[in-house]
Short mmCIF file of C-alpha atoms in Angstrom, two decimals:
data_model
loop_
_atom_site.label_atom_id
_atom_site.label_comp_id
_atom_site.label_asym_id
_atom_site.label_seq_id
_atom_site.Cartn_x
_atom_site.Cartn_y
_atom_site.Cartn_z
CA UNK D 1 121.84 104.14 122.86
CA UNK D 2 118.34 103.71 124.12
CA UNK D 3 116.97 101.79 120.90
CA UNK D 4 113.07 101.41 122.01
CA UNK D 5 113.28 105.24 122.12
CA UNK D 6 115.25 105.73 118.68
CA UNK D 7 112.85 103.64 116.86
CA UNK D 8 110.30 105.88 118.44
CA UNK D 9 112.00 108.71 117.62
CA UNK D 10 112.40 107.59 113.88
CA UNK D 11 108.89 106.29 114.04
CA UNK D 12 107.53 109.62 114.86
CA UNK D 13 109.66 111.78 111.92
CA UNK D 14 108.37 109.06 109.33
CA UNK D 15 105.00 110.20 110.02
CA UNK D 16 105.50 114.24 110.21
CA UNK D 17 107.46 113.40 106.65
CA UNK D 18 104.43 111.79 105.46
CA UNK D 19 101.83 113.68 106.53
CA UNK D 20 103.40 117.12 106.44
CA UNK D 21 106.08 117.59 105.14
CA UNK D 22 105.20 115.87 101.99
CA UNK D 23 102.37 118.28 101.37
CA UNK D 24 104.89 121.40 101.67
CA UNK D 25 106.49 120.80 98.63
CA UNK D 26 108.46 123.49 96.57
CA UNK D 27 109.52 122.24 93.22
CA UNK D 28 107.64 118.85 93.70
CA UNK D 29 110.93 118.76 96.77
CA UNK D 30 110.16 118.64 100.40
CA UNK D 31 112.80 118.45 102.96
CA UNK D 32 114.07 115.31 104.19
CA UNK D 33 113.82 115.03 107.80
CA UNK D 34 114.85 111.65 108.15
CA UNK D 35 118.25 112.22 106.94
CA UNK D 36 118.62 115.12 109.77
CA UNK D 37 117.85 112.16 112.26
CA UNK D 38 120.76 110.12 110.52
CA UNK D 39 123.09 113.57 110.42
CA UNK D 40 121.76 113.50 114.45
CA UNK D 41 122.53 110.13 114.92
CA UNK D 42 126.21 110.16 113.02
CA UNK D 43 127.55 113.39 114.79
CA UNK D 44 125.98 112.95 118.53
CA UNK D 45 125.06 108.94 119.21
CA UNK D 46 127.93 107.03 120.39
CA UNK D 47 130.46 105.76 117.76
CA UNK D 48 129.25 101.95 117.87
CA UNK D 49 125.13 102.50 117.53
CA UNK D 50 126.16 105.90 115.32
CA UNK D 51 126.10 104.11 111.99
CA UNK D 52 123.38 101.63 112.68
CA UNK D 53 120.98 104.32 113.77
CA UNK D 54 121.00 106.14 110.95
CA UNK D 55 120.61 102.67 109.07
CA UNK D 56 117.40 102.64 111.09
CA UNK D 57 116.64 106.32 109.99
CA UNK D 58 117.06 104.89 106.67
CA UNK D 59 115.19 102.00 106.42
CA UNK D 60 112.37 104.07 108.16
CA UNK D 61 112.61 106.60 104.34
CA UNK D 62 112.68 103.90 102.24
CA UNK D 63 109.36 102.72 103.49
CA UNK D 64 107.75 105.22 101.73
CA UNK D 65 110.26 105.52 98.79
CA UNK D 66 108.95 103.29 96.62
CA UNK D 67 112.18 102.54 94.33
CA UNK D 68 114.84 99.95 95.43
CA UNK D 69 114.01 98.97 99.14
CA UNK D 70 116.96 99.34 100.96
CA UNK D 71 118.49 102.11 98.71
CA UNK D 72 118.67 104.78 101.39
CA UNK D 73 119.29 102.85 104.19
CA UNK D 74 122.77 101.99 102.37
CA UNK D 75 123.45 105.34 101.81
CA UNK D 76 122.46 106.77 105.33
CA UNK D 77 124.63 104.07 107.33
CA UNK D 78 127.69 104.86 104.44
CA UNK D 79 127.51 108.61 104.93
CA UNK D 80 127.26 108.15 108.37
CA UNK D 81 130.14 105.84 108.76
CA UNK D 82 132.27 109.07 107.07
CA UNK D 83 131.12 111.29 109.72
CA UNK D 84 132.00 109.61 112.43
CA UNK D 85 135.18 110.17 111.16
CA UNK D 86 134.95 113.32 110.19
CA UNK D 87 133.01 114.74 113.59
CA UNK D 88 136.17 115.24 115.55
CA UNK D 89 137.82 117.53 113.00
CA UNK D 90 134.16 119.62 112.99
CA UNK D 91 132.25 121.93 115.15
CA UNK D 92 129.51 119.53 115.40
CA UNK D 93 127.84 122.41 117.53
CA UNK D 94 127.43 124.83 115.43
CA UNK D 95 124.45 126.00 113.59
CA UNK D 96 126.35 126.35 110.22
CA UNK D 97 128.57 123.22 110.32
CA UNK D 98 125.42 121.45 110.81
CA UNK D 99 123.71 123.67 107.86
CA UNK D 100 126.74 122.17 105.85
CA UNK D 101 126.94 118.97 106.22
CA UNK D 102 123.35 118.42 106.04
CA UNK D 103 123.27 120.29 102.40
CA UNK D 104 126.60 118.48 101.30
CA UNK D 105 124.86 115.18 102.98
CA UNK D 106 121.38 115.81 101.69
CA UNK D 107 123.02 116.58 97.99
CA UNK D 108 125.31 113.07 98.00
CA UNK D 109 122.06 110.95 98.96
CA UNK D 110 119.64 112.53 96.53
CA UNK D 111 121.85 112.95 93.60
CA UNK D 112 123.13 109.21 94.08
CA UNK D 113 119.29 108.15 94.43
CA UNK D 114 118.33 110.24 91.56
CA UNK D 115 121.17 108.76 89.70
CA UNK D 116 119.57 105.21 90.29
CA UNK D 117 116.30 105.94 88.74
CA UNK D 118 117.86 107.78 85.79
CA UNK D 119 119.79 104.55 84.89
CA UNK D 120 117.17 102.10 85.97
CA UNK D 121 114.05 104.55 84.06
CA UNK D 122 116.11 105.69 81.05
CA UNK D 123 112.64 107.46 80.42
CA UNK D 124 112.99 110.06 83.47
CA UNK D 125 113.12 113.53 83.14
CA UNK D 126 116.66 114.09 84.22
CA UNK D 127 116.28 118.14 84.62
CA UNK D 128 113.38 117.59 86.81
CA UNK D 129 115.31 114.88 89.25
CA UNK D 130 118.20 117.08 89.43
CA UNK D 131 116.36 120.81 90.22
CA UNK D 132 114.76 117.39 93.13
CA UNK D 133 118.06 117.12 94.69
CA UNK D 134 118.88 120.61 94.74
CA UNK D 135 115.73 121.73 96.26
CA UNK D 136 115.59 119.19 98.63
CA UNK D 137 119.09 120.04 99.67
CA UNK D 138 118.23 123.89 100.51
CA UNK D 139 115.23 122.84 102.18
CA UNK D 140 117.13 120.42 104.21
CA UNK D 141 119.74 122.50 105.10
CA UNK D 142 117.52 125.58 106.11
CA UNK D 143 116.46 123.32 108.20
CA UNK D 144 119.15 121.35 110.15
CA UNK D 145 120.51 124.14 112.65
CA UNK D 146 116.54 124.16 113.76
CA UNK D 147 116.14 120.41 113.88
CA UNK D 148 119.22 119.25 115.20
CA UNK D 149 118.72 121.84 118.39
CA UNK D 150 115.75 120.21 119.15
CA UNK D 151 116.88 116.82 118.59
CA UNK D 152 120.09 117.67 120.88
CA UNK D 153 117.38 118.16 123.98
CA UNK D 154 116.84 114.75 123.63
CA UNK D 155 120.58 113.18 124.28
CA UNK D 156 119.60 111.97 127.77
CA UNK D 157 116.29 110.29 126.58
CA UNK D 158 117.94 108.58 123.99
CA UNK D 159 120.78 107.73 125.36
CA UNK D 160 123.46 110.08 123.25
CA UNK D 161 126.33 110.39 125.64
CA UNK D 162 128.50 113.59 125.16
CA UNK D 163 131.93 112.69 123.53
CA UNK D 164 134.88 115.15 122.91
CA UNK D 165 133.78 118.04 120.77
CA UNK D 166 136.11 121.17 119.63
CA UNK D 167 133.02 122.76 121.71
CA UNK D 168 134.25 121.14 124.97
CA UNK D 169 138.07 121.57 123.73
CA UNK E 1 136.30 94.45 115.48
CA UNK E 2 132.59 94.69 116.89
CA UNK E 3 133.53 98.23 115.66
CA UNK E 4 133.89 97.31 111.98
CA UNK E 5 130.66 94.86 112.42
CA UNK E 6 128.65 97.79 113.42
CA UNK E 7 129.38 99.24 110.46
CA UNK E 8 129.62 96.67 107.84
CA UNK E 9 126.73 94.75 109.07
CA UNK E 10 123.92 97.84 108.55
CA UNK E 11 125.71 98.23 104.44
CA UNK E 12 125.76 94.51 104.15
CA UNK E 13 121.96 93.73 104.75
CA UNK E 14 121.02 97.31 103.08
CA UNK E 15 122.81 95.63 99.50
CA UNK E 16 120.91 92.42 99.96
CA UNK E 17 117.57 93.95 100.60
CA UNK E 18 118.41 96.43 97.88
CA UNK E 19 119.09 92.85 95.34
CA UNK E 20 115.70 91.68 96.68
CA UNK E 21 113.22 91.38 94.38
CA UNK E 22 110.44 94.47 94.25
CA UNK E 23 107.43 92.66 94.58
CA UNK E 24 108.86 90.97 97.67
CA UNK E 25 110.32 94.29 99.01
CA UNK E 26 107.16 96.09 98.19
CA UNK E 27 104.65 93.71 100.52
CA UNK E 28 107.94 94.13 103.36
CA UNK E 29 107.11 98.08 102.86
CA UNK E 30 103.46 98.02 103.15
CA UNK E 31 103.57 95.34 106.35
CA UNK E 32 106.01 97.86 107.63
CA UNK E 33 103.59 100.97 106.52
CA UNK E 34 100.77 99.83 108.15
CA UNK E 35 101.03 101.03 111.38
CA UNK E 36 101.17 104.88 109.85
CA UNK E 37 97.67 104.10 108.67
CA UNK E 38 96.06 105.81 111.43
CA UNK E 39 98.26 108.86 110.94
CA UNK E 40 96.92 109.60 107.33
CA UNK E 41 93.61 108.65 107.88
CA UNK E 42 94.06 111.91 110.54
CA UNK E 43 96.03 113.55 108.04
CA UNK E 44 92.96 113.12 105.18
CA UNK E 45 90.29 114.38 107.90
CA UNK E 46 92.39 117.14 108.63
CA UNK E 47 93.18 118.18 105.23
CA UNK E 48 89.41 118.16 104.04
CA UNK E 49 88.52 120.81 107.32
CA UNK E 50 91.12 122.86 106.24
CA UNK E 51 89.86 122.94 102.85
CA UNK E 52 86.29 123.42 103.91
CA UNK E 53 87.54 126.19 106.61
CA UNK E 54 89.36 128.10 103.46
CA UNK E 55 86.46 127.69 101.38
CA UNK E 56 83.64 128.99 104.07
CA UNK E 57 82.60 132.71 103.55
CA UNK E 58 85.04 135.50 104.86
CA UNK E 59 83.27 138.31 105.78
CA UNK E 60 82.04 138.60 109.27
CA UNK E 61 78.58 139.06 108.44
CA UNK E 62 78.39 136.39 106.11
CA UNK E 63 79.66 133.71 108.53
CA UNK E 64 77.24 135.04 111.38
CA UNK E 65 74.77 134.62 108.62
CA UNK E 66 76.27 130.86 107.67
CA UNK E 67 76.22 129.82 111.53
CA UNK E 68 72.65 131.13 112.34
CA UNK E 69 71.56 129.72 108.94
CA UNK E 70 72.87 126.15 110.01
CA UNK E 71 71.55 126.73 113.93
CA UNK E 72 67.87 127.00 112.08
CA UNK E 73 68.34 124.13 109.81
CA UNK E 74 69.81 121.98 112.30
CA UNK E 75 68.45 118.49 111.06
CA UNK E 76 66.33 119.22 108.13
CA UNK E 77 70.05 119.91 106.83
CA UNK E 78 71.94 117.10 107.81
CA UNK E 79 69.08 114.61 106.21
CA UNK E 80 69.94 117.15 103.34
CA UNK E 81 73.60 116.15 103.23
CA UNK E 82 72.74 112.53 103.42
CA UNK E 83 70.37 112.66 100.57
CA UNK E 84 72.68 114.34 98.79
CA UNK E 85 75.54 111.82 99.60
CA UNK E 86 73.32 108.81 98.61
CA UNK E 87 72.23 110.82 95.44
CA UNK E 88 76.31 111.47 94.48
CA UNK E 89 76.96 107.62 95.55
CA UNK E 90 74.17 106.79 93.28
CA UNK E 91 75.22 108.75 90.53
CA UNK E 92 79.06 107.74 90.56
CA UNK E 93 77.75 103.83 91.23
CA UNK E 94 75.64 104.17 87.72
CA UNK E 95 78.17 106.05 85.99
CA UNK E 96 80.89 103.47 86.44
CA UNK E 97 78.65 100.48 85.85
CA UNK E 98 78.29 101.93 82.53
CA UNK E 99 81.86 102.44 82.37
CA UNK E 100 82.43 98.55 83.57
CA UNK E 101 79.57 97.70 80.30
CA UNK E 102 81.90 100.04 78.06
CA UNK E 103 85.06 98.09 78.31
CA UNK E 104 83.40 94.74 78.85
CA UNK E 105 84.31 93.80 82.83
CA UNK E 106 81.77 91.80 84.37
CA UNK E 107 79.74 93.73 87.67
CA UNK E 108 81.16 93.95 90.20
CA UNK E 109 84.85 93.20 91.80
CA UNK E 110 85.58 96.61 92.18
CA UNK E 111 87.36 98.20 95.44
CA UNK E 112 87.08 101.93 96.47
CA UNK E 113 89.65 103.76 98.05
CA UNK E 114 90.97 106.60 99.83
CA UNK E 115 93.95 108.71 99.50
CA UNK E 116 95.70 108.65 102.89
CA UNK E 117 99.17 109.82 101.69
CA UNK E 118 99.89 111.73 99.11
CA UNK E 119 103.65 111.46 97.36
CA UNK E 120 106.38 109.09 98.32
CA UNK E 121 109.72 110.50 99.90
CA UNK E 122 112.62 109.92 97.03
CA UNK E 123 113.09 110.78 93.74
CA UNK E 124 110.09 109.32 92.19
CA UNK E 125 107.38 111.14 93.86
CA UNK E 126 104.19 110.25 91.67
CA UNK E 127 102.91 107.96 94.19
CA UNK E 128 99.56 107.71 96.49
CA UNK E 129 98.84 105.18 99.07
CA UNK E 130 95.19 104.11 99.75
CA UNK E 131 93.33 102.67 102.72
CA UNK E 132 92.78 99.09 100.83
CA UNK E 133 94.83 96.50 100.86
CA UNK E 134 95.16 91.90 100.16
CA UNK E 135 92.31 91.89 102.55
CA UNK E 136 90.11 93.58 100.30
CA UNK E 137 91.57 91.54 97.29
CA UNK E 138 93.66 93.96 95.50
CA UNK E 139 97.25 92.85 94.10
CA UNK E 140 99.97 94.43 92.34
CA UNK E 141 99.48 95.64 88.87
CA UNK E 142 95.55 96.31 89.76
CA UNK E 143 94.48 99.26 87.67
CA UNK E 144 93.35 102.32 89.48
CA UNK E 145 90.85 105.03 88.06
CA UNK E 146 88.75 108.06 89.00
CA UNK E 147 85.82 108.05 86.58
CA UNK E 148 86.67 107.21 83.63
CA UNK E 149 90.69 108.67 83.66
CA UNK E 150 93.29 106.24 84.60
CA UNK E 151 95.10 107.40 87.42
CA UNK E 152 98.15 104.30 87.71
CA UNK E 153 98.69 100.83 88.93
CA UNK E 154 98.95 99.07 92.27
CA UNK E 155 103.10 98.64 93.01
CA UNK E 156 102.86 97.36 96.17
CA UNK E 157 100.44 95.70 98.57
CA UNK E 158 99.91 95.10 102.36
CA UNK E 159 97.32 93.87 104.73
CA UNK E 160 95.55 97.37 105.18
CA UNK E 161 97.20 99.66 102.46
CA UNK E 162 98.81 99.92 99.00
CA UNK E 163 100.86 101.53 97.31
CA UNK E 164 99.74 103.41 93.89
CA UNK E 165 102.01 104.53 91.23
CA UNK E 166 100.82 107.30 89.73
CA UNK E 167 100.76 108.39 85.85
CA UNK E 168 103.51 110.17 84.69
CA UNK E 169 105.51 108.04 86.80
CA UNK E 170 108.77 106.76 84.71
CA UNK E 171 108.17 103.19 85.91
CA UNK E 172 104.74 102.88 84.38
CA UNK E 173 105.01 101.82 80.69
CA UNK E 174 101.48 102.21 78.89
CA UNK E 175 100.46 100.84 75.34
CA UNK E 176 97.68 103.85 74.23
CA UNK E 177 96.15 105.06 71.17
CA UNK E 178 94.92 108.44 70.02
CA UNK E 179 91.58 109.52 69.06
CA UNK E 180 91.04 113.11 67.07
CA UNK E 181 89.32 115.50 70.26
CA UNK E 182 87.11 116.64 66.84
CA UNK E 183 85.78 113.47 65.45
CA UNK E 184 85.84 110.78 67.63
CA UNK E 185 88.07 108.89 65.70
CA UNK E 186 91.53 107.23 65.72
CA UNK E 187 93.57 109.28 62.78
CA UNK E 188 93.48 106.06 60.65
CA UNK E 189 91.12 103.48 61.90
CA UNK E 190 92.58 99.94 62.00
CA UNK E 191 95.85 101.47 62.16
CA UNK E 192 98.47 100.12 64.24
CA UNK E 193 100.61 103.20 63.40
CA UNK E 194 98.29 105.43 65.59
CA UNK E 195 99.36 103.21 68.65
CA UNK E 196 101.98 103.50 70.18
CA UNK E 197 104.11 102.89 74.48
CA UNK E 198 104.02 105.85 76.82
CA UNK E 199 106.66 106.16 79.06
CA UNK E 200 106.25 108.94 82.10
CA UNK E 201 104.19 111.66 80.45
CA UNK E 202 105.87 110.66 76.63
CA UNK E 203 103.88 108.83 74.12
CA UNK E 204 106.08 107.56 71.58
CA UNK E 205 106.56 105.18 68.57
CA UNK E 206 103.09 106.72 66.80
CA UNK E 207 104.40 107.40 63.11
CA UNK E 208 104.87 110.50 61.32
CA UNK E 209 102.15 109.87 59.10
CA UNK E 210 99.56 109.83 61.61
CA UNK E 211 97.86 113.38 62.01
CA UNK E 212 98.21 114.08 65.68
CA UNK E 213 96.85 117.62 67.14
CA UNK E 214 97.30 118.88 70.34
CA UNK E 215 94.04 118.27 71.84
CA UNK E 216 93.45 114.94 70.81
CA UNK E 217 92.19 112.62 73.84
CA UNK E 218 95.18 109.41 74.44
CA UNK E 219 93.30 106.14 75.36
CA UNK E 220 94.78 103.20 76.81
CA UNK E 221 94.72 100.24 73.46
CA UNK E 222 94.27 97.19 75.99
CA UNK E 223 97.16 95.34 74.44
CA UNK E 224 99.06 92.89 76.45
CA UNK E 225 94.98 92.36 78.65
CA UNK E 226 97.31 94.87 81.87
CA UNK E 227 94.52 97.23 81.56
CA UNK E 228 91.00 97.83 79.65
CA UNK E 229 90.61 99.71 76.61
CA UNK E 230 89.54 102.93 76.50
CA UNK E 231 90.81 104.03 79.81
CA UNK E 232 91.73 107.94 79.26
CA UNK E 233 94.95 109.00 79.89
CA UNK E 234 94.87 112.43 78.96
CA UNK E 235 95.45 114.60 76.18
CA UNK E 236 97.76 115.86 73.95
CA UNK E 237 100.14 118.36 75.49
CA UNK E 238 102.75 119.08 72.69
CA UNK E 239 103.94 117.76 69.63
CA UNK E 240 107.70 117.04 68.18
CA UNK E 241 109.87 114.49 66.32
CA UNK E 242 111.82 111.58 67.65
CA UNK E 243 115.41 111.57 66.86
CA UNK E 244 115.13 108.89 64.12
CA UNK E 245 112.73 111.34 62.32
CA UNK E 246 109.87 108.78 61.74
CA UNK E 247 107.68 109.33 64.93
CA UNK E 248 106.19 112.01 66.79
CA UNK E 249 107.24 112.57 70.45
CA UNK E 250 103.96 113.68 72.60
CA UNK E 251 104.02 115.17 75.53
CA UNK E 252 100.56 113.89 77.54
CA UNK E 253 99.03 116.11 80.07
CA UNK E 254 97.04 113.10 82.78
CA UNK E 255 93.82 113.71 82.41
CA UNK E 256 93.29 114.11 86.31
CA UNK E 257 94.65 116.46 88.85
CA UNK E 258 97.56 114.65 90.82
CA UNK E 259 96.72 117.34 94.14
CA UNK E 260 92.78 117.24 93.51
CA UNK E 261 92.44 113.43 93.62
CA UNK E 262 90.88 112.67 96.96
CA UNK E 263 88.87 109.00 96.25
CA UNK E 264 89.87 106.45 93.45
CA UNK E 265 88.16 102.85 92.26
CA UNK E 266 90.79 100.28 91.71
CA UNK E 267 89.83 97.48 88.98
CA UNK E 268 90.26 94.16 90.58
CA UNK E 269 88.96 92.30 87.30
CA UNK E 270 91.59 90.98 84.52
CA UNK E 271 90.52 92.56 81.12
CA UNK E 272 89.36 90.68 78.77
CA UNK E 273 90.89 89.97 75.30
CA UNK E 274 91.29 92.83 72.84
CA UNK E 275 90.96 92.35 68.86
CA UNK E 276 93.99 93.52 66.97
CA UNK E 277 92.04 96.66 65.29
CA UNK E 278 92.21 99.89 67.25
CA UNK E 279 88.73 100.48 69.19
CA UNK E 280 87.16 103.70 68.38
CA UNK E 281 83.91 105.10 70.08
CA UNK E 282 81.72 103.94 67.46
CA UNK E 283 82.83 100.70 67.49
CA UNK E 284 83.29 100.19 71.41
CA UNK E 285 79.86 100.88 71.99
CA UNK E 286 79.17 97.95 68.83
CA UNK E 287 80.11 95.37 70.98
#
């Protein structure tokens, strides 16, 4: 993996999250575009950098997440770690595997991050984190197919090597 | 086994930073946010030509009319605007030093800010982050206002930005007071009963007793010196018991608009001592 161009990469989606997609909010949710880098990163980078990039996809959210530092990194690198597993068994390739995983993914990291702040703030509105995590999980998912196509174009740049796929098999 | 490294290492320093202390973690944040300044500084410009492109007139005629209008102006206009500006700067700078008189800060040490981003990724969204940062003196815990609402406290602080968190925000934990929206008044004067912690957008702990109406205006007390008294809050939303029966639950609605807030002060002064009775208008302006 070409890290200079990663962190770029990351670097780059921090700021559309910020400055975009954070204003196109449904349901006070906006998608989460970082964790489509990590989902990226965990089904196409090679297995040694896959769970470390989308640590650095991570660390790059909880920037702007202004709860627990560190919080979504852990769970970005720990869901990625599973799908490097899991990518062999999965038509990584496909438009609504990727749809999926990213709505399963999305769903696991908000609810658990929701699930922080409701035990750490016994004060939040629990109804309003949890119609949060499924919002953001639709949005997310609607968008993965489009995201990770693009993202795909950018293998060579960034260093992705292809690995066995069902695709290829 | 470089294998398993790669993988344990990135969960490994994720728990430790996540066992770091906020404030720490919060400066780390902002050093790391700076760089994105630039970006919503952009972001802000854009966002205000958008709004004045939405709000210019739609009708063809009426925007040949608006361009050959501001063709035949030309400058007397634009020393227009800037009279105008100075007048508005003039006005807000008197207004708030008669806001800074009301709850007894001494002139000046205030800081004004921009929005630059708008809401926080994660699960607790009420956040802003403004274009100030150490080197312009703020520090966590800073109070931050527009007018005379209270908008929320500095969290977290870097060289060139902050980080605001916003009422209605679980994290922020206010002591405030009510005053009746018809007389002026706090529902028993001198009444500790009629004050009471709000949590997020619920005020609770003020006793049953206490005649609360929706309507009536929630004021920060000053207790505990974290902010000044007589900060508004907002107002009362809706009304209900607490489970044990001896309180009322409110529901506050902020008294500013979270998407309409473009420009906030932030109070870089500590507040100075409260007395133990409840401050109403009448005797706020006494002292």
């Amino acid at each position: 993996m070409k890290q200079s161009a990663y962190i770029l990469l990351t670097a780059f989606c921090l700021a559309f999250q910020v400055a975009v997609l954070e204003n196109l909010r449904v349901l006070d949710s906006s998608p989460n575009l970082l964790f489509l880098v990590a989902l990226y990163a965990a089904l196409f980078a090679p297995r040694r950098d896959a769970v470390i990039a989308a640590w650095i996809a991570g660390i790059a959210f909880d920037i702007f997440s202004s709860g627990r530092f560190g919080v979504y990194a852990f769970l970005f690198a720990g869901l990625a770690a599973f799908l490097v597993y899991l990518r062999k068994k999965v038509f990584k390739e496909h438009p609504l595997s990727q749809a999926a995983l990213a709505l399963a993914g999305v769903a696991v990291v908000e609810a658990a991050a929701a699930a922080m702040v409701m035990v750490q703030y016994h004060a939040a509105d629990g109804g309003a984190l949890i119609s949060g995590v499924v919002v953001t999980a639709l949005w997310t998912a609607a968008l993965a197919p489009f995201v990770l196509a693009g993202l795909t174009r950018l293998n060579r740049i960034l260093g992705f090597v292809a690995e066995h796929s069902l695709a290829n098999a | 086994m470089r294998k398993n490294l790669t993988t344990i290492l990135p969960l490994a320093i994720s728990l430790l930073l996540i066992l770091l202390p906020p404030a720490m973690t919060g400066r780390l944040r902002m050093f790391a946010a700076t760089p994105l300044r630039p970006v919503g500084e952009g972001r802000r410009m854009l966002a205000a030509t958008v709004n004045s492109l939405l709000s210019s007139p739609s009708s063809e005629r009426e925007a040949a009319l608006v361009e050959e209008n501001e063709r035949l102006r030309g400058r007397i206009d634009k020393l227009r605007g800037q009279l105008s500006d100075a007048e508005d700067a003039l006005d807000a700078y008197r207004a708030f030093r008669e806001n800074r008189r009301r709850y007894g800060l001494s002139e000046g040490n205030v800081v004004g800010a921009a929005i630059i981003f708008k809401g926080g990724t994660g699960p607790l969204r009420r956040t802003v982050y403004i274009d100030r940062g150490s080197a312009d003196g703020l520090s966590e815990g800073m109070p931050v206002v527009r007018g005379e609402a209270l908008v929320g406290v500095v969290n977290a602080v870097g060289p060139a930005m902050s980080e605001v968190v916003v009422l209605g925000d679980p994290r922020l934990k206010i002591r405030a007071y009510i005053v009746s929206a018809e007389t002026g008044n706090t529902a028993r004067p001198s009444d500790d009963r009629a004050a009471g912690l709000l949590v997020g957008t619920r005020l609770r702990f003020i006793w049953q007793q206490v005649g609360v109406r929706e309507g009536d205006v929630v004021l920060t007390s000053g207790y505990g010196r974290r902010f000044p008294r007589g900060l508004v809050i907002g107002h009362v939303n809706s009304l209900s018991r607490q489970r044990d029966d001896l309180h009322h639950l409110i529901e506050v609605a902020p008294a500013f608009d979270f998407e309409g807030i473009d420009r906030v002060l932030v109070l870089t002064d500590r507040p100075g001592e409260v007395r133990s009775e409840l401050p109403t208008p009448e005797n706020s302006r006494d002292r």
